């Protein structure tokens, strides 16, 4: 399968614990995005990378959230000291950005986080 | 915050009927895209329409864009039970780098 993959698909944790999610984008894609989606809402942008550089971060992304894409391939999203309000679906998407082209993002299946 | 808003929030139709959902957004855009999401799953890209286009077709899908009204519509013709899903519009707003702003979604139920 050559789509975007995310791991784990589900994560249950206790408040205050740290969690890390992984995203493997489509192999030739240079851009990688993280979104958060809560029930009944559309995805909300968190951050994105062009290759290994993190180019934008949403104001939604508190200091407890950090994302990396060390070699311009897979990415990790870490949440420290989780809170119940962090419970959501975390979606990863990737795209191939070329000059002048519109950016179609391809999404992974998501990681559903439940903070108890 | 959400850039767009879909209307209606929920839509229920019989198989074979057409389904129309609308999206309104707030700021000028580069392009607008529609995505489908089955319950608890990731989003699937359906169609992209650029800001200088007014209408686009893909199979049973027809999308229109009216930039003067900051609105778009998605028409699904001859609906099937498998079309049951949530549908989101996403805008690539001018001047925001590459942030995608999603609407709140329309939940479509197609009754067999």
PDB file of C-alpha atoms in Angstrom:
ATOM      1  CA  UNK A   1       0.000   0.000   0.000  1.00  0.00           C
ATOM      2  CA  UNK A   2       1.492   3.340  -1.026  1.00  0.00           C
ATOM      3  CA  UNK A   3      -0.861   5.627   0.896  1.00  0.00           C
ATOM      4  CA  UNK A   4      -0.232   7.628   4.046  1.00  0.00           C
ATOM      5  CA  UNK A   5       0.037   5.435   7.113  1.00  0.00           C
ATOM      6  CA  UNK A   6      -0.250   6.343  10.773  1.00  0.00           C
ATOM      7  CA  UNK A   7       0.673   4.462  13.896  1.00  0.00           C
ATOM      8  CA  UNK A   8      -0.884   3.674  16.270  1.00  0.00           C
ATOM      9  CA  UNK A   9      -4.486   3.795  15.096  1.00  0.00           C
ATOM     10  CA  UNK A  10      -5.753   4.081  18.651  1.00  0.00           C
ATOM     11  CA  UNK A  11      -4.096   5.290  21.833  1.00  0.00           C
ATOM     12  CA  UNK A  12      -5.576   5.412  25.313  1.00  0.00           C
ATOM     13  CA  UNK A  13      -3.530   7.185  27.929  1.00  0.00           C
ATOM     14  CA  UNK A  14      -3.892   8.674  31.365  1.00  0.00           C
ATOM     15  CA  UNK A  15      -3.818  12.400  31.922  1.00  0.00           C
ATOM     16  CA  UNK A  16      -0.291  13.657  32.408  1.00  0.00           C
ATOM     17  CA  UNK A  17       1.384  10.973  30.303  1.00  0.00           C
ATOM     18  CA  UNK A  18       3.325  11.683  27.117  1.00  0.00           C
ATOM     19  CA  UNK A  19       2.299  10.176  23.805  1.00  0.00           C
ATOM     20  CA  UNK A  20       3.971  10.012  20.413  1.00  0.00           C
ATOM     21  CA  UNK A  21       2.359   9.352  17.053  1.00  0.00           C
ATOM     22  CA  UNK A  22       4.056   8.458  13.812  1.00  0.00           C
ATOM     23  CA  UNK A  23       3.129   9.299  10.236  1.00  0.00           C
ATOM     24  CA  UNK A  24       4.645   7.799   7.102  1.00  0.00           C
ATOM     25  CA  UNK A  25       3.749   9.906   4.068  1.00  0.00           C
ATOM     26  CA  UNK A  26       3.539   8.875   0.444  1.00  0.00           C
ATOM     27  CA  UNK A  27       7.177   8.334  -0.449  1.00  0.00           C
ATOM     28  CA  UNK A  28       7.738  11.046  -3.049  1.00  0.00           C
ATOM     29  CA  UNK A  29       5.757  13.704  -1.207  1.00  0.00           C
ATOM     30  CA  UNK A  30       7.743  16.657   0.081  1.00  0.00           C
ATOM     31  CA  UNK A  31       5.064  18.166   2.327  1.00  0.00           C
ATOM     32  CA  UNK A  32       3.605  16.646   5.466  1.00  0.00           C
ATOM     33  CA  UNK A  33       0.762  18.058   7.565  1.00  0.00           C
ATOM     34  CA  UNK A  34      -0.727  17.370  10.967  1.00  0.00           C
ATOM     35  CA  UNK A  35      -4.358  18.090  11.819  1.00  0.00           C
ATOM     36  CA  UNK A  36      -6.577  17.537  14.816  1.00  0.00           C
ATOM     37  CA  UNK A  37     -10.232  16.626  14.497  1.00  0.00           C
ATOM     38  CA  UNK A  38     -12.794  16.486  17.260  1.00  0.00           C
ATOM     39  CA  UNK A  39     -16.202  14.876  17.008  1.00  0.00           C
ATOM     40  CA  UNK A  40     -18.566  16.700  14.688  1.00  0.00           C
ATOM     41  CA  UNK A  41     -15.929  19.136  13.476  1.00  0.00           C
ATOM     42  CA  UNK A  42     -13.697  19.419  10.478  1.00  0.00           C
ATOM     43  CA  UNK A  43      -9.944  18.923  10.770  1.00  0.00           C
ATOM     44  CA  UNK A  44      -7.998  21.824  12.257  1.00  0.00           C
ATOM     45  CA  UNK A  45      -4.513  22.584  10.992  1.00  0.00           C
ATOM     46  CA  UNK A  46      -1.695  22.093  13.485  1.00  0.00           C
ATOM     47  CA  UNK A  47       1.569  22.258  11.558  1.00  0.00           C
ATOM     48  CA  UNK A  48       3.294  21.347   8.326  1.00  0.00           C
ATOM     49  CA  UNK A  49       6.728  20.458   7.008  1.00  0.00           C
ATOM     50  CA  UNK A  50       8.393  20.981   3.688  1.00  0.00           C
ATOM     51  CA  UNK A  51      10.978  18.212   3.593  1.00  0.00           C
ATOM     52  CA  UNK A  52      12.558  18.359   7.087  1.00  0.00           C
ATOM     53  CA  UNK A  53      11.753  22.027   7.770  1.00  0.00           C
ATOM     54  CA  UNK A  54       8.755  22.897   9.911  1.00  0.00           C
ATOM     55  CA  UNK A  55       7.350  25.915   8.082  1.00  0.00           C
ATOM     56  CA  UNK A  56       4.150  26.753   9.901  1.00  0.00           C
ATOM     57  CA  UNK A  57       2.594  26.122  13.268  1.00  0.00           C
ATOM     58  CA  UNK A  58      -0.930  26.937  14.282  1.00  0.00           C
ATOM     59  CA  UNK A  59      -1.658  28.949  17.378  1.00  0.00           C
ATOM     60  CA  UNK A  60      -3.611  25.848  18.428  1.00  0.00           C
ATOM     61  CA  UNK A  61      -0.291  24.065  18.896  1.00  0.00           C
ATOM     62  CA  UNK A  62       0.586  24.637  22.532  1.00  0.00           C
ATOM     63  CA  UNK A  63       4.080  24.218  23.961  1.00  0.00           C
ATOM     64  CA  UNK A  64       3.136  20.687  24.981  1.00  0.00           C
ATOM     65  CA  UNK A  65       2.999  19.681  21.312  1.00  0.00           C
ATOM     66  CA  UNK A  66       6.089  19.103  19.243  1.00  0.00           C
ATOM     67  CA  UNK A  67       6.504  17.673  15.784  1.00  0.00           C
ATOM     68  CA  UNK A  68       9.563  16.516  13.902  1.00  0.00           C
ATOM     69  CA  UNK A  69      10.413  15.243  10.478  1.00  0.00           C
ATOM     70  CA  UNK A  70      14.110  14.520  10.914  1.00  0.00           C
ATOM     71  CA  UNK A  71      15.023  13.156   7.507  1.00  0.00           C
ATOM     72  CA  UNK A  72      12.233  14.602   5.458  1.00  0.00           C
ATOM     73  CA  UNK A  73      10.422  11.289   5.383  1.00  0.00           C
ATOM     74  CA  UNK A  74       8.335  10.104   8.346  1.00  0.00           C
ATOM     75  CA  UNK A  75       7.147  12.497  11.043  1.00  0.00           C
ATOM     76  CA  UNK A  76       6.355  12.229  14.728  1.00  0.00           C
ATOM     77  CA  UNK A  77       3.938  14.273  16.792  1.00  0.00           C
ATOM     78  CA  UNK A  78       4.521  14.233  20.544  1.00  0.00           C
ATOM     79  CA  UNK A  79       2.121  15.506  23.163  1.00  0.00           C
ATOM     80  CA  UNK A  80       3.589  15.997  26.611  1.00  0.00           C
ATOM     81  CA  UNK A  81       1.585  16.017  29.835  1.00  0.00           C
ATOM     82  CA  UNK A  82      -1.609  15.073  28.063  1.00  0.00           C
ATOM     83  CA  UNK A  83      -4.889  16.665  29.106  1.00  0.00           C
ATOM     84  CA  UNK A  84      -8.424  15.409  28.588  1.00  0.00           C
ATOM     85  CA  UNK A  85      -8.944  18.186  26.052  1.00  0.00           C
ATOM     86  CA  UNK A  86      -6.293  16.578  23.862  1.00  0.00           C
ATOM     87  CA  UNK A  87      -8.656  13.693  23.129  1.00  0.00           C
ATOM     88  CA  UNK A  88      -9.234  13.818  19.391  1.00  0.00           C
ATOM     89  CA  UNK A  89      -8.381  12.198  16.081  1.00  0.00           C
ATOM     90  CA  UNK A  90      -4.923  13.245  14.890  1.00  0.00           C
ATOM     91  CA  UNK A  91      -4.671  13.193  11.121  1.00  0.00           C
ATOM     92  CA  UNK A  92      -1.587  13.278   8.980  1.00  0.00           C
ATOM     93  CA  UNK A  93      -1.580  14.256   5.320  1.00  0.00           C
ATOM     94  CA  UNK A  94       1.075  14.545   2.653  1.00  0.00           C
ATOM     95  CA  UNK A  95       1.342  16.281  -0.675  1.00  0.00           C
ATOM     96  CA  UNK A  96       3.728  16.868  -3.524  1.00  0.00           C
ATOM     97  CA  UNK A  97       4.228  20.561  -3.869  1.00  0.00           C
ATOM     98  CA  UNK A  98       5.453  21.719  -7.254  1.00  0.00           C
ATOM     99  CA  UNK A  99       5.765  25.289  -8.424  1.00  0.00           C
ATOM    100  CA  UNK A 100       2.434  26.786  -9.459  1.00  0.00           C
ATOM    101  CA  UNK A 101       0.444  23.652  -8.699  1.00  0.00           C
ATOM    102  CA  UNK A 102      -2.423  23.446  -6.254  1.00  0.00           C
ATOM    103  CA  UNK A 103      -1.689  21.366  -3.210  1.00  0.00           C
ATOM    104  CA  UNK A 104      -3.845  18.232  -2.959  1.00  0.00           C
ATOM    105  CA  UNK A 105      -3.354  16.604   0.410  1.00  0.00           C
ATOM    106  CA  UNK A 106      -3.716  12.869   0.881  1.00  0.00           C
ATOM    107  CA  UNK A 107      -4.752  11.802   4.339  1.00  0.00           C
ATOM    108  CA  UNK A 108      -3.854   8.874   6.516  1.00  0.00           C
ATOM    109  CA  UNK A 109      -6.423   6.937   8.573  1.00  0.00           C
ATOM    110  CA  UNK A 110      -5.681   8.930  11.714  1.00  0.00           C
ATOM    111  CA  UNK A 111      -4.711   8.149  15.297  1.00  0.00           C
ATOM    112  CA  UNK A 112      -7.559   8.351  17.772  1.00  0.00           C
ATOM    113  CA  UNK A 113      -6.304   9.567  21.144  1.00  0.00           C
ATOM    114  CA  UNK A 114      -8.338   9.136  24.312  1.00  0.00           C
ATOM    115  CA  UNK A 115      -7.037  10.786  27.465  1.00  0.00           C
ATOM    116  CA  UNK A 116      -8.608   9.421  30.640  1.00  0.00           C
TER     117      UNK A 116
ATOM    118  CA  UNK B   1     -11.048  28.190  13.905  1.00  0.00           C
ATOM    119  CA  UNK B   2     -13.055  26.924  10.948  1.00  0.00           C
ATOM    120  CA  UNK B   3     -12.827  28.945   7.755  1.00  0.00           C
ATOM    121  CA  UNK B   4     -15.784  27.363   6.072  1.00  0.00           C
ATOM    122  CA  UNK B   5     -19.234  26.228   6.880  1.00  0.00           C
ATOM    123  CA  UNK B   6     -21.160  23.518   5.097  1.00  0.00           C
ATOM    124  CA  UNK B   7     -24.897  23.532   4.693  1.00  0.00           C
ATOM    125  CA  UNK B   8     -26.911  21.553   5.502  1.00  0.00           C
ATOM    126  CA  UNK B   9     -25.254  19.963   8.536  1.00  0.00           C
ATOM    127  CA  UNK B  10     -27.093  16.722   7.791  1.00  0.00           C
ATOM    128  CA  UNK B  11     -28.837  15.385   4.708  1.00  0.00           C
ATOM    129  CA  UNK B  12     -30.801  12.182   4.243  1.00  0.00           C
ATOM    130  CA  UNK B  13     -31.918  11.012   0.787  1.00  0.00           C
ATOM    131  CA  UNK B  14     -33.072   7.891  -1.016  1.00  0.00           C
ATOM    132  CA  UNK B  15     -30.693   5.951  -3.193  1.00  0.00           C
ATOM    133  CA  UNK B  16     -30.803   7.261  -6.744  1.00  0.00           C
ATOM    134  CA  UNK B  17     -31.615  10.829  -5.753  1.00  0.00           C
ATOM    135  CA  UNK B  18     -29.202  13.720  -6.122  1.00  0.00           C
ATOM    136  CA  UNK B  19     -27.501  15.278  -3.121  1.00  0.00           C
ATOM    137  CA  UNK B  20     -26.440  18.906  -2.986  1.00  0.00           C
ATOM    138  CA  UNK B  21     -24.333  20.415  -0.245  1.00  0.00           C
ATOM    139  CA  UNK B  22     -22.993  23.915   0.037  1.00  0.00           C
ATOM    140  CA  UNK B  23     -19.894  25.488   1.468  1.00  0.00           C
ATOM    141  CA  UNK B  24     -19.375  29.107   2.416  1.00  0.00           C
ATOM    142  CA  UNK B  25     -16.008  30.540   3.343  1.00  0.00           C
ATOM    143  CA  UNK B  26     -14.696  33.800   4.702  1.00  0.00           C
ATOM    144  CA  UNK B  27     -11.584  34.958   2.881  1.00  0.00           C
ATOM    145  CA  UNK B  28     -10.213  34.991  -0.641  1.00  0.00           C
ATOM    146  CA  UNK B  29      -8.827  31.668  -1.752  1.00  0.00           C
ATOM    147  CA  UNK B  30      -6.385  30.063  -4.152  1.00  0.00           C
ATOM    148  CA  UNK B  31      -8.509  26.965  -4.563  1.00  0.00           C
ATOM    149  CA  UNK B  32     -11.211  24.929  -2.886  1.00  0.00           C
ATOM    150  CA  UNK B  33     -11.286  21.181  -2.449  1.00  0.00           C
ATOM    151  CA  UNK B  34     -13.923  18.702  -1.364  1.00  0.00           C
ATOM    152  CA  UNK B  35     -13.161  15.680   0.777  1.00  0.00           C
ATOM    153  CA  UNK B  36     -15.205  12.712   1.959  1.00  0.00           C
ATOM    154  CA  UNK B  37     -14.799  11.036   5.320  1.00  0.00           C
ATOM    155  CA  UNK B  38     -16.359   7.758   6.277  1.00  0.00           C
ATOM    156  CA  UNK B  39     -17.137   7.336   9.955  1.00  0.00           C
ATOM    157  CA  UNK B  40     -13.963   7.272  12.042  1.00  0.00           C
ATOM    158  CA  UNK B  41     -11.685   7.134   9.008  1.00  0.00           C
ATOM    159  CA  UNK B  42      -9.312   9.448   7.185  1.00  0.00           C
ATOM    160  CA  UNK B  43     -10.334  11.900   4.498  1.00  0.00           C
ATOM    161  CA  UNK B  44     -10.470  11.037   0.821  1.00  0.00           C
ATOM    162  CA  UNK B  45      -9.864  13.745  -1.753  1.00  0.00           C
ATOM    163  CA  UNK B  46     -12.737  14.132  -4.221  1.00  0.00           C
ATOM    164  CA  UNK B  47     -12.163  17.173  -6.390  1.00  0.00           C
ATOM    165  CA  UNK B  48     -10.271  20.454  -6.575  1.00  0.00           C
ATOM    166  CA  UNK B  49     -11.520  23.660  -8.150  1.00  0.00           C
ATOM    167  CA  UNK B  50      -9.260  26.642  -8.661  1.00  0.00           C
ATOM    168  CA  UNK B  51     -10.321  30.187  -7.895  1.00  0.00           C
ATOM    169  CA  UNK B  52     -10.462  31.043 -11.609  1.00  0.00           C
ATOM    170  CA  UNK B  53     -12.778  28.106 -12.391  1.00  0.00           C
ATOM    171  CA  UNK B  54     -16.536  28.161 -12.051  1.00  0.00           C
ATOM    172  CA  UNK B  55     -17.509  24.539 -12.525  1.00  0.00           C
ATOM    173  CA  UNK B  56     -15.840  21.164 -12.541  1.00  0.00           C
ATOM    174  CA  UNK B  57     -16.999  17.592 -13.047  1.00  0.00           C
ATOM    175  CA  UNK B  58     -15.617  14.257 -11.961  1.00  0.00           C
ATOM    176  CA  UNK B  59     -17.765  11.186 -12.554  1.00  0.00           C
ATOM    177  CA  UNK B  60     -20.982  11.685 -10.572  1.00  0.00           C
ATOM    178  CA  UNK B  61     -19.613  14.794  -8.891  1.00  0.00           C
ATOM    179  CA  UNK B  62     -20.201  18.351  -9.974  1.00  0.00           C
ATOM    180  CA  UNK B  63     -18.631  21.260  -8.130  1.00  0.00           C
ATOM    181  CA  UNK B  64     -19.347  24.936  -8.638  1.00  0.00           C
ATOM    182  CA  UNK B  65     -17.495  27.909  -7.240  1.00  0.00           C
ATOM    183  CA  UNK B  66     -18.742  31.478  -6.885  1.00  0.00           C
ATOM    184  CA  UNK B  67     -15.901  33.592  -5.584  1.00  0.00           C
ATOM    185  CA  UNK B  68     -18.055  36.730  -5.476  1.00  0.00           C
ATOM    186  CA  UNK B  69     -20.324  35.008  -2.963  1.00  0.00           C
ATOM    187  CA  UNK B  70     -17.497  33.032  -1.377  1.00  0.00           C
ATOM    188  CA  UNK B  71     -19.410  29.835  -1.812  1.00  0.00           C
ATOM    189  CA  UNK B  72     -19.176  26.437  -3.460  1.00  0.00           C
ATOM    190  CA  UNK B  73     -21.561  23.578  -3.990  1.00  0.00           C
ATOM    191  CA  UNK B  74     -21.040  19.853  -4.401  1.00  0.00           C
ATOM    192  CA  UNK B  75     -23.630  17.845  -6.310  1.00  0.00           C
ATOM    193  CA  UNK B  76     -23.605  14.064  -6.184  1.00  0.00           C
ATOM    194  CA  UNK B  77     -25.874  12.604  -8.828  1.00  0.00           C
ATOM    195  CA  UNK B  78     -27.598   9.206  -8.706  1.00  0.00           C
ATOM    196  CA  UNK B  79     -26.514   8.656  -5.114  1.00  0.00           C
ATOM    197  CA  UNK B  80     -25.613   5.230  -3.776  1.00  0.00           C
ATOM    198  CA  UNK B  81     -25.619   3.811  -0.256  1.00  0.00           C
ATOM    199  CA  UNK B  82     -21.807   3.820  -0.436  1.00  0.00           C
ATOM    200  CA  UNK B  83     -21.897   7.634  -0.693  1.00  0.00           C
ATOM    201  CA  UNK B  84     -22.989   7.764   2.960  1.00  0.00           C
ATOM    202  CA  UNK B  85     -20.248   9.812   4.640  1.00  0.00           C
ATOM    203  CA  UNK B  86     -19.354  13.285   5.855  1.00  0.00           C
ATOM    204  CA  UNK B  87     -18.310  15.779   3.208  1.00  0.00           C
ATOM    205  CA  UNK B  88     -15.965  18.670   3.903  1.00  0.00           C
ATOM    206  CA  UNK B  89     -14.828  21.612   1.869  1.00  0.00           C
ATOM    207  CA  UNK B  90     -11.285  22.854   2.390  1.00  0.00           C
ATOM    208  CA  UNK B  91      -9.903  26.173   1.288  1.00  0.00           C
ATOM    209  CA  UNK B  92      -6.338  27.140   0.581  1.00  0.00           C
ATOM    210  CA  UNK B  93      -6.700  30.724   1.668  1.00  0.00           C
ATOM    211  CA  UNK B  94      -4.638  33.469   0.085  1.00  0.00           C
ATOM    212  CA  UNK B  95      -1.779  34.723   2.201  1.00  0.00           C
ATOM    213  CA  UNK B  96      -1.827  31.890   4.717  1.00  0.00           C
ATOM    214  CA  UNK B  97       1.046  29.884   3.366  1.00  0.00           C
ATOM    215  CA  UNK B  98      -0.220  26.385   2.992  1.00  0.00           C
ATOM    216  CA  UNK B  99      -2.788  26.118   5.707  1.00  0.00           C
ATOM    217  CA  UNK B 100      -5.921  24.266   4.720  1.00  0.00           C
ATOM    218  CA  UNK B 101      -9.094  25.416   6.398  1.00  0.00           C
ATOM    219  CA  UNK B 102     -11.860  22.855   6.620  1.00  0.00           C
ATOM    220  CA  UNK B 103     -15.528  23.486   7.082  1.00  0.00           C
ATOM    221  CA  UNK B 104     -17.708  21.803   9.650  1.00  0.00           C
ATOM    222  CA  UNK B 105     -18.972  19.173   7.232  1.00  0.00           C
ATOM    223  CA  UNK B 106     -22.231  17.824   5.881  1.00  0.00           C
ATOM    224  CA  UNK B 107     -23.271  14.372   7.046  1.00  0.00           C
ATOM    225  CA  UNK B 108     -24.930  12.575   4.132  1.00  0.00           C
ATOM    226  CA  UNK B 109     -27.031   9.449   4.604  1.00  0.00           C
ATOM    227  CA  UNK B 110     -28.183   7.584   1.503  1.00  0.00           C
ATOM    228  CA  UNK B 111     -30.983   5.169   2.291  1.00  0.00           C
ATOM    229  CA  UNK B 112     -30.991   2.008   0.160  1.00  0.00           C
TER     230      UNK B 112
END
